Amino acid sequence: MFTADATVCTIQESYALPQQLVVSGSGGDRVLASVAHPGTEYLRSVAGTAQVVTWDAPDGTEIEGILCTPEGDGPFPLVVNVHGGPIWAFRNQWSMRSSWVPLLVSRGYAVLNPNPRGSAGRGQHFAGLVVGDMGGADTHDLLSGIDALVERGVVDGGRVGLIGGSYGGYMSSWLVTQDRRFAAAVPIAPVTDWYSQGFTSNIAAWGNRFLDADPEQHGTRAHTRSPVLHASKVRTPCLTVAGALDNCTPPGQAQEFHQALQAHGVASVLAVYPQEGHGVRAYPAQVDFLARAVDWFELHMPAR
């Protein structure tokens, strides 16, 4: 933003820098405000570092993401953190805008924050690649990213997990039906059944349009891309999380997946927070959720 006296106001941040409002002019830079707090330096000391990584999807499309790693040499156990949207994107931000990212890094995990096709920031064409194909090529964007990090010696391929909310919750529950490599998963506010989602959600048209599917017609992507209808393929222990007040991805979505997994003998825990909506955001629920998530990964794919 330009001011009347020709100075410029910008918001600056990175994985290591909390958001701050800076005025730049002929006299140099001046910080007007910052969200830094007494715990900022401690968080910096345990949150590791972030770097941009790229890899090629099976069809040759270049995919990028931000990899956060603890101190030391790999290979590290990896948690793939899938963003919502799907048209949204990770960028170099303070804590990656996810409280669990620096927490997991502090416990010895690398965290990949990928931007598969459909993500924002690369134009309308790239964003549009997910329309009509959620759970299709974007699945392989994520799997190929894991493969690349394993091949580079950064990641231990035997200790890979998933976490994500909304679209990220859908992908966290979908990927475990498509690939058995995952040691643990934490889907948050997921869609797991596109049929019931289409008739209980306040954003039903979102899913139908991104899948290009009519739930009244059998055999469309509402069927073939519903994780709950592929639960027999899952071997990954799942901690599925929902808010009881969520109108976007109602808690029944998490409950359906949990019960489907249990019916097939898969280790599954369901956590529904009675005062939360689309994601777990308030205290003390967030403290409880973060403790559960870290415990889940440490139980099934310990870092140390």
mmCIF file of C-alpha atoms in Angstrom:
data_model
loop_
_atom_site.group_PDB
_atom_site.id
_atom_site.type_symbol
_atom_site.label_atom_id
_atom_site.label_comp_id
_atom_site.label_asym_id
_atom_site.label_seq_id
_atom_site.Cartn_x
_atom_site.Cartn_y
_atom_site.Cartn_z
ATOM 1 C CA MET A 1 0.000 0.000 0.000
ATOM 2 C CA PHE A 2 1.327 3.450 -0.961
ATOM 3 C CA THR A 3 0.792 6.365 1.416
ATOM 4 C CA ALA A 4 0.330 10.040 0.596
ATOM 5 C CA ASP A 5 3.997 10.808 1.290
ATOM 6 C CA ALA A 6 5.205 8.144 -1.190
ATOM 7 C CA THR A 7 6.190 5.586 1.425
ATOM 8 C CA VAL A 8 5.125 1.962 1.079
ATOM 9 C CA CYS A 9 3.380 -0.212 3.673
ATOM 10 C CA THR A 10 3.891 -3.969 3.356
ATOM 11 C CA ILE A 11 3.157 -7.019 5.429
ATOM 12 C CA GLN A 12 6.246 -9.173 5.749
ATOM 13 C CA GLU A 13 6.447 -12.752 6.979
ATOM 14 C CA SER A 14 8.141 -16.095 6.427
ATOM 15 C CA TYR A 15 8.345 -19.431 8.199
ATOM 16 C CA ALA A 16 10.881 -17.828 10.532
ATOM 17 C CA LEU A 17 9.299 -14.350 10.693
ATOM 18 C CA PRO A 18 5.908 -13.651 12.286
ATOM 19 C CA GLN A 19 3.728 -11.193 10.392
ATOM 20 C CA GLN A 20 4.768 -7.575 10.721
ATOM 21 C CA LEU A 21 3.607 -4.319 9.156
ATOM 22 C CA VAL A 22 6.560 -2.416 7.718
ATOM 23 C CA VAL A 23 6.780 1.142 6.362
ATOM 24 C CA SER A 24 9.508 1.619 3.759
ATOM 25 C CA GLY A 25 10.701 4.982 2.533
ATOM 26 C CA SER A 26 13.767 7.136 2.009
ATOM 27 C CA GLY A 27 14.637 6.791 5.677
ATOM 28 C CA GLY A 28 14.675 2.995 5.554
ATOM 29 C CA ASP A 29 12.286 0.431 6.972
ATOM 30 C CA ARG A 30 10.269 0.860 10.140
ATOM 31 C CA VAL A 31 8.173 -1.841 11.817
ATOM 32 C CA LEU A 32 4.795 -0.440 12.841
ATOM 33 C CA ALA A 33 3.300 -3.618 14.295
ATOM 34 C CA SER A 34 4.095 -7.287 14.722
ATOM 35 C CA VAL A 35 2.295 -10.398 15.923
ATOM 36 C CA ALA A 36 5.495 -11.561 17.673
ATOM 37 C CA HIS A 37 4.957 -12.542 21.304
ATOM 38 C CA PRO A 38 7.063 -13.737 24.267
ATOM 39 C CA GLY A 39 7.087 -17.285 22.901
ATOM 40 C CA THR A 40 8.277 -16.353 19.409
ATOM 41 C CA GLU A 41 11.969 -17.000 19.983
ATOM 42 C CA TYR A 42 11.281 -20.391 21.524
ATOM 43 C CA LEU A 43 9.088 -21.336 18.571
ATOM 44 C CA ARG A 44 11.842 -20.300 16.168
ATOM 45 C CA SER A 45 14.324 -22.428 18.089
ATOM 46 C CA VAL A 46 12.315 -25.653 17.678
ATOM 47 C CA ALA A 47 10.507 -25.128 14.341
ATOM 48 C CA GLY A 48 13.422 -26.051 12.074
ATOM 49 C CA THR A 49 13.765 -24.522 8.623
ATOM 50 C CA ALA A 50 11.665 -24.285 5.462
ATOM 51 C CA GLN A 51 12.721 -24.618 1.843
ATOM 52 C CA VAL A 52 10.969 -24.797 -1.513
ATOM 53 C CA VAL A 53 11.104 -28.210 -3.179
ATOM 54 C CA THR A 54 9.935 -29.269 -6.646
ATOM 55 C CA TRP A 55 9.309 -32.567 -8.370
ATOM 56 C CA ASP A 56 7.661 -33.911 -11.507
ATOM 57 C CA ALA A 57 4.283 -35.615 -11.437
ATOM 58 C CA PRO A 58 3.874 -38.792 -13.531
ATOM 59 C CA ASP A 59 2.518 -36.735 -16.463
ATOM 60 C CA GLY A 60 5.509 -34.372 -16.346
ATOM 61 C CA THR A 61 3.768 -31.466 -14.594
ATOM 62 C CA GLU A 62 6.116 -29.692 -12.198
ATOM 63 C CA ILE A 63 4.710 -29.595 -8.670
ATOM 64 C CA GLU A 64 6.144 -27.529 -5.839
ATOM 65 C CA GLY A 65 5.791 -27.352 -2.114
ATOM 66 C CA ILE A 66 7.509 -26.185 1.035
ATOM 67 C CA LEU A 67 9.411 -28.713 3.103
ATOM 68 C CA CYS A 68 9.950 -27.986 6.795
ATOM 69 C CA THR A 69 12.657 -30.046 8.463
ATOM 70 C CA PRO A 70 14.159 -30.330 11.932
ATOM 71 C CA GLU A 71 17.850 -29.908 12.624
ATOM 72 C CA GLY A 72 20.148 -32.763 11.699
ATOM 73 C CA ASP A 73 20.504 -35.086 8.768
ATOM 74 C CA GLY A 74 17.793 -37.204 7.209
ATOM 75 C CA PRO A 75 16.180 -39.397 6.350
ATOM 76 C CA PHE A 76 13.355 -38.020 8.498
ATOM 77 C CA PRO A 77 9.903 -39.454 9.085
ATOM 78 C CA LEU A 78 7.515 -37.387 6.981
ATOM 79 C CA VAL A 79 4.049 -35.965 7.527
ATOM 80 C CA VAL A 80 2.375 -34.656 4.368
ATOM 81 C CA ASN A 81 0.214 -31.654 5.248
ATOM 82 C CA VAL A 82 -2.482 -31.220 2.570
ATOM 83 C CA HIS A 83 -4.102 -27.796 2.304
ATOM 84 C CA GLY A 84 -7.798 -27.055 1.917
ATOM 85 C CA GLY A 85 -9.586 -25.614 -1.044
ATOM 86 C CA PRO A 86 -8.556 -27.290 -3.262
ATOM 87 C CA ILE A 87 -7.871 -23.865 -4.788
ATOM 88 C CA TRP A 88 -5.619 -22.490 -2.063
ATOM 89 C CA ALA A 89 -1.847 -22.649 -1.646
ATOM 90 C CA PHE A 90 0.949 -22.900 0.861
ATOM 91 C CA ARG A 91 3.582 -20.196 0.743
ATOM 92 C CA ASN A 92 6.492 -19.286 2.981
ATOM 93 C CA GLN A 93 4.444 -18.171 5.994
ATOM 94 C CA TRP A 94 4.865 -18.002 9.735
ATOM 95 C CA SER A 95 4.361 -21.560 11.036
ATOM 96 C CA MET A 96 2.856 -22.386 7.606
ATOM 97 C CA ARG A 97 -0.426 -21.121 9.115
ATOM 98 C CA SER A 98 -0.797 -24.519 10.773
ATOM 99 C CA SER A 99 -0.120 -24.940 14.468
ATOM 100 C CA TRP A 100 0.749 -28.592 13.921
ATOM 101 C CA VAL A 101 3.593 -27.902 11.457
ATOM 102 C CA PRO A 102 6.179 -26.436 13.877
ATOM 103 C CA LEU A 103 4.913 -28.793 16.582
ATOM 104 C CA LEU A 104 5.592 -31.855 14.430
ATOM 105 C CA VAL A 105 8.968 -30.499 13.332
ATOM 106 C CA SER A 106 9.888 -29.944 16.986
ATOM 107 C CA ARG A 107 9.181 -33.642 17.572
ATOM 108 C CA GLY A 108 11.554 -34.739 14.810
ATOM 109 C CA TYR A 109 9.258 -34.947 11.781
ATOM 110 C CA ALA A 110 9.736 -33.380 8.376
ATOM 111 C CA VAL A 111 6.524 -31.810 7.078
ATOM 112 C CA LEU A 112 5.848 -31.458 3.353
ATOM 113 C CA ASN A 113 3.343 -28.728 2.483
ATOM 114 C CA PRO A 114 2.574 -29.488 -1.176
ATOM 115 C CA ASN A 115 0.743 -27.422 -3.784
ATOM 116 C CA PRO A 116 -0.745 -30.040 -6.145
ATOM 117 C CA ARG A 117 -2.602 -29.157 -9.331
ATOM 118 C CA GLY A 118 -5.640 -27.107 -8.431
ATOM 119 C CA SER A 119 -3.636 -24.915 -6.059
ATOM 120 C CA ALA A 120 -3.707 -21.138 -6.343
ATOM 121 C CA GLY A 121 -0.792 -18.948 -7.415
ATOM 122 C CA ARG A 122 -0.037 -20.498 -10.801
ATOM 123 C CA GLY A 123 -2.882 -19.126 -12.890
ATOM 124 C CA GLN A 124 -6.341 -20.218 -13.914
ATOM 125 C CA HIS A 125 -5.174 -23.123 -16.054
ATOM 126 C CA PHE A 126 -3.263 -24.803 -13.238
ATOM 127 C CA ALA A 127 -6.108 -24.211 -10.782
ATOM 128 C CA GLY A 128 -8.592 -25.627 -13.255
ATOM 129 C CA LEU A 129 -6.716 -28.912 -13.598
ATOM 130 C CA VAL A 130 -8.467 -30.255 -10.486
ATOM 131 C CA VAL A 131 -11.981 -29.412 -11.684
ATOM 132 C CA GLY A 132 -13.790 -32.629 -12.498
ATOM 133 C CA ASP A 133 -10.893 -34.699 -11.183
ATOM 134 C CA MET A 134 -10.552 -34.337 -7.404
ATOM 135 C CA GLY A 135 -8.831 -37.461 -6.189
ATOM 136 C CA GLY A 136 -7.399 -38.119 -9.658
ATOM 137 C CA ALA A 137 -4.159 -36.579 -10.938
ATOM 138 C CA ASP A 138 -3.789 -34.566 -7.712
ATOM 139 C CA THR A 139 -3.422 -37.906 -5.915
ATOM 140 C CA HIS A 140 -0.338 -38.683 -7.986
ATOM 141 C CA ASP A 141 1.034 -35.173 -7.505
ATOM 142 C CA LEU A 142 1.223 -35.947 -3.792
ATOM 143 C CA LEU A 143 2.486 -39.522 -4.091
ATOM 144 C CA SER A 144 5.222 -38.512 -6.526
ATOM 145 C CA GLY A 145 6.368 -35.810 -4.108
ATOM 146 C CA ILE A 146 6.869 -38.438 -1.420
ATOM 147 C CA ASP A 147 8.716 -40.653 -3.891
ATOM 148 C CA ALA A 148 11.030 -37.780 -4.837
ATOM 149 C CA LEU A 149 11.941 -36.998 -1.229
ATOM 150 C CA VAL A 150 12.603 -40.655 -0.496
ATOM 151 C CA GLU A 151 14.845 -40.922 -3.579
ATOM 152 C CA ARG A 152 16.761 -37.808 -2.457
ATOM 153 C CA GLY A 153 17.447 -39.384 0.926
ATOM 154 C CA VAL A 154 15.496 -36.741 2.820
ATOM 155 C CA VAL A 155 12.623 -38.971 3.921
ATOM 156 C CA ASP A 156 12.302 -42.440 5.423
ATOM 157 C CA GLY A 157 9.798 -44.155 3.127
ATOM 158 C CA GLY A 158 8.742 -46.514 5.919
ATOM 159 C CA ARG A 159 7.513 -43.662 8.132
ATOM 160 C CA VAL A 160 5.150 -41.454 6.120
ATOM 161 C CA GLY A 161 1.909 -39.961 7.426
ATOM 162 C CA LEU A 162 -0.872 -37.613 6.342
ATOM 163 C CA ILE A 163 -2.735 -34.692 7.853
ATOM 164 C CA GLY A 164 -5.010 -32.021 6.407
ATOM 165 C CA GLY A 165 -8.332 -30.262 6.770
ATOM 166 C CA SER A 166 -11.354 -29.882 4.467
ATOM 167 C CA TYR A 167 -10.061 -30.771 0.962
ATOM 168 C CA GLY A 168 -6.913 -31.785 2.831
ATOM 169 C CA GLY A 169 -9.092 -33.969 5.049
ATOM 170 C CA TYR A 170 -10.668 -35.530 1.976
ATOM 171 C CA MET A 171 -7.235 -36.234 0.465
ATOM 172 C CA SER A 172 -5.926 -37.604 3.780
ATOM 173 C CA SER A 173 -8.790 -40.115 3.845
ATOM 174 C CA TRP A 174 -8.681 -40.767 0.083
ATOM 175 C CA LEU A 175 -4.938 -41.415 -0.183
ATOM 176 C CA VAL A 176 -5.035 -44.209 2.386
ATOM 177 C CA THR A 177 -7.530 -46.021 0.132
ATOM 178 C CA GLN A 178 -5.181 -45.674 -2.850
ATOM 179 C CA ASP A 179 -1.777 -46.496 -1.367
ATOM 180 C CA ARG A 180 -0.808 -48.625 1.621
ATOM 181 C CA ARG A 181 2.519 -46.952 2.327
ATOM 182 C CA PHE A 182 1.104 -44.599 4.964
ATOM 183 C CA ALA A 183 1.854 -45.431 8.586
ATOM 184 C CA ALA A 184 -0.711 -43.013 10.070
ATOM 185 C CA ALA A 185 -3.260 -40.423 8.947
ATOM 186 C CA VAL A 186 -5.181 -37.587 10.603
ATOM 187 C CA PRO A 187 -8.038 -36.415 8.340
ATOM 188 C CA ILE A 188 -9.618 -33.227 9.701
ATOM 189 C CA ALA A 189 -13.109 -32.078 8.647
ATOM 190 C CA PRO A 190 -13.014 -34.551 5.746
ATOM 191 C CA VAL A 191 -15.459 -35.444 3.029
ATOM 192 C CA THR A 192 -15.567 -39.232 2.906
ATOM 193 C CA ASP A 193 -18.928 -39.915 1.235
ATOM 194 C CA TRP A 194 -19.894 -37.656 -1.656
ATOM 195 C CA TYR A 195 -23.462 -38.985 -1.611
ATOM 196 C CA SER A 196 -24.312 -37.974 1.954
ATOM 197 C CA GLN A 197 -22.142 -34.844 1.616
ATOM 198 C CA GLY A 198 -24.297 -33.764 -1.307
ATOM 199 C CA PHE A 199 -27.466 -33.857 0.775
ATOM 200 C CA THR A 200 -26.273 -32.645 4.191
ATOM 201 C CA SER A 201 -23.683 -29.941 3.456
ATOM 202 C CA ASN A 202 -24.299 -26.218 3.021
ATOM 203 C CA ILE A 203 -21.759 -26.262 0.161
ATOM 204 C CA ALA A 204 -22.979 -29.376 -1.657
ATOM 205 C CA ALA A 205 -22.587 -27.731 -5.070
ATOM 206 C CA TRP A 206 -18.858 -27.284 -4.398
ATOM 207 C CA GLY A 207 -18.192 -31.006 -4.321
ATOM 208 C CA ASN A 208 -20.510 -31.860 -7.193
ATOM 209 C CA ARG A 209 -18.868 -29.269 -9.435
ATOM 210 C CA PHE A 210 -15.283 -30.163 -8.559
ATOM 211 C CA LEU A 211 -16.085 -33.826 -9.179
ATOM 212 C CA ASP A 212 -18.290 -33.094 -12.207
ATOM 213 C CA ALA A 213 -20.620 -35.665 -10.698
ATOM 214 C CA ASP A 214 -24.351 -36.036 -10.177
ATOM 215 C CA PRO A 215 -24.961 -38.044 -6.973
ATOM 216 C CA GLU A 216 -28.270 -39.273 -8.365
ATOM 217 C CA GLN A 217 -26.410 -41.180 -11.075
ATOM 218 C CA HIS A 218 -24.732 -44.394 -9.950
ATOM 219 C CA GLY A 219 -21.132 -44.956 -10.957
ATOM 220 C CA THR A 220 -20.082 -41.301 -11.243
ATOM 221 C CA ARG A 221 -17.127 -39.861 -9.332
ATOM 222 C CA ALA A 222 -19.468 -39.414 -6.363
ATOM 223 C CA HIS A 223 -19.124 -43.174 -6.090
ATOM 224 C CA THR A 224 -15.635 -43.885 -7.404
ATOM 225 C CA ARG A 225 -13.984 -41.054 -5.417
ATOM 226 C CA SER A 226 -15.709 -41.580 -2.041
ATOM 227 C CA PRO A 227 -13.169 -42.884 0.524
ATOM 228 C CA VAL A 228 -15.860 -44.580 2.606
ATOM 229 C CA LEU A 229 -16.764 -46.809 -0.345
ATOM 230 C CA HIS A 230 -13.148 -47.975 -0.618
ATOM 231 C CA ALA A 231 -12.565 -48.616 3.090
ATOM 232 C CA SER A 232 -11.779 -52.293 2.488
ATOM 233 C CA LYS A 233 -8.490 -51.226 0.879
ATOM 234 C CA VAL A 234 -7.241 -49.289 3.908
ATOM 235 C CA ARG A 235 -4.526 -50.564 6.234
ATOM 236 C CA THR A 236 -3.483 -47.193 7.677
ATOM 237 C CA PRO A 237 -4.456 -46.300 11.277
ATOM 238 C CA CYS A 238 -6.626 -43.173 11.087
ATOM 239 C CA LEU A 239 -7.480 -40.509 13.658
ATOM 240 C CA THR A 240 -10.460 -38.759 12.064
ATOM 241 C CA VAL A 241 -11.385 -35.342 13.468
ATOM 242 C CA ALA A 242 -14.546 -33.266 13.096
ATOM 243 C CA GLY A 243 -16.435 -30.374 14.615
ATOM 244 C CA ALA A 244 -19.971 -31.124 15.745
ATOM 245 C CA LEU A 245 -21.111 -27.711 14.438
ATOM 246 C CA ASP A 246 -19.523 -28.069 10.983
ATOM 247 C CA ASN A 247 -22.037 -27.274 8.251
ATOM 248 C CA CYS A 248 -19.525 -27.541 5.377
ATOM 249 C CA THR A 249 -18.308 -31.076 5.979
ATOM 250 C CA PRO A 250 -20.782 -32.325 8.586
ATOM 251 C CA PRO A 251 -19.435 -34.593 11.343
ATOM 252 C CA GLY A 252 -21.312 -37.523 9.865
ATOM 253 C CA GLN A 253 -18.601 -37.631 7.196
ATOM 254 C CA ALA A 254 -15.966 -38.438 9.804
ATOM 255 C CA GLN A 255 -18.256 -40.882 11.581
ATOM 256 C CA GLU A 256 -19.002 -42.798 8.361
ATOM 257 C CA PHE A 257 -15.289 -43.221 7.649
ATOM 258 C CA HIS A 258 -14.518 -44.247 11.210
ATOM 259 C CA GLN A 259 -17.246 -46.899 11.235
ATOM 260 C CA ALA A 260 -16.285 -48.167 7.785
ATOM 261 C CA LEU A 261 -12.679 -48.589 8.889
ATOM 262 C CA GLN A 262 -13.706 -50.375 12.056
ATOM 263 C CA ALA A 263 -15.910 -52.731 10.032
ATOM 264 C CA HIS A 264 -12.800 -53.750 8.096
ATOM 265 C CA GLY A 265 -10.603 -54.150 11.167
ATOM 266 C CA VAL A 266 -8.537 -51.001 10.649
ATOM 267 C CA ALA A 267 -7.277 -49.106 13.696
ATOM 268 C CA SER A 268 -9.475 -46.017 13.895
ATOM 269 C CA VAL A 269 -10.259 -43.297 16.414
ATOM 270 C CA LEU A 270 -12.954 -40.654 15.972
ATOM 271 C CA ALA A 271 -12.681 -37.273 17.735
ATOM 272 C CA VAL A 272 -15.679 -34.941 17.427
ATOM 273 C CA TYR A 273 -15.376 -31.579 19.207
ATOM 274 C CA PRO A 274 -18.800 -30.398 20.408
ATOM 275 C CA GLN A 275 -18.228 -26.633 20.086
ATOM 276 C CA GLU A 276 -16.096 -26.617 16.918
ATOM 277 C CA GLY A 277 -17.130 -26.006 13.320
ATOM 278 C CA HIS A 278 -15.053 -26.433 10.162
ATOM 279 C CA GLY A 279 -11.727 -27.291 11.785
ATOM 280 C CA VAL A 280 -10.530 -27.177 15.370
ATOM 281 C CA ARG A 281 -9.707 -23.553 16.169
ATOM 282 C CA ALA A 282 -10.641 -22.596 19.738
ATOM 283 C CA TYR A 283 -9.033 -23.354 23.090
ATOM 284 C CA PRO A 284 -8.963 -25.736 24.878
ATOM 285 C CA ALA A 285 -10.136 -27.957 22.002
ATOM 286 C CA GLN A 286 -7.070 -27.116 19.907
ATOM 287 C CA VAL A 287 -4.730 -28.187 22.702
ATOM 288 C CA ASP A 288 -6.541 -31.507 22.979
ATOM 289 C CA PHE A 289 -6.507 -32.008 19.203
ATOM 290 C CA LEU A 290 -2.790 -31.241 18.826
ATOM 291 C CA ALA A 291 -1.935 -33.626 21.640
ATOM 292 C CA ARG A 292 -4.013 -36.369 20.004
ATOM 293 C CA ALA A 293 -2.465 -35.776 16.569
ATOM 294 C CA VAL A 294 1.132 -35.822 17.816
ATOM 295 C CA ASP A 295 0.446 -38.900 19.939
ATOM 296 C CA TRP A 296 -1.065 -40.648 16.903
ATOM 297 C CA PHE A 297 2.019 -40.103 14.778
ATOM 298 C CA GLU A 298 4.389 -40.960 17.618
ATOM 299 C CA LEU A 299 2.478 -44.194 18.256
ATOM 300 C CA HIS A 300 2.405 -45.403 14.676
ATOM 301 C CA MET A 301 5.550 -43.819 13.152
ATOM 302 C CA PRO A 302 7.834 -42.640 15.954
ATOM 303 C CA ALA A 303 10.465 -40.064 15.059
ATOM 304 C CA ARG A 304 12.903 -41.049 17.784
#
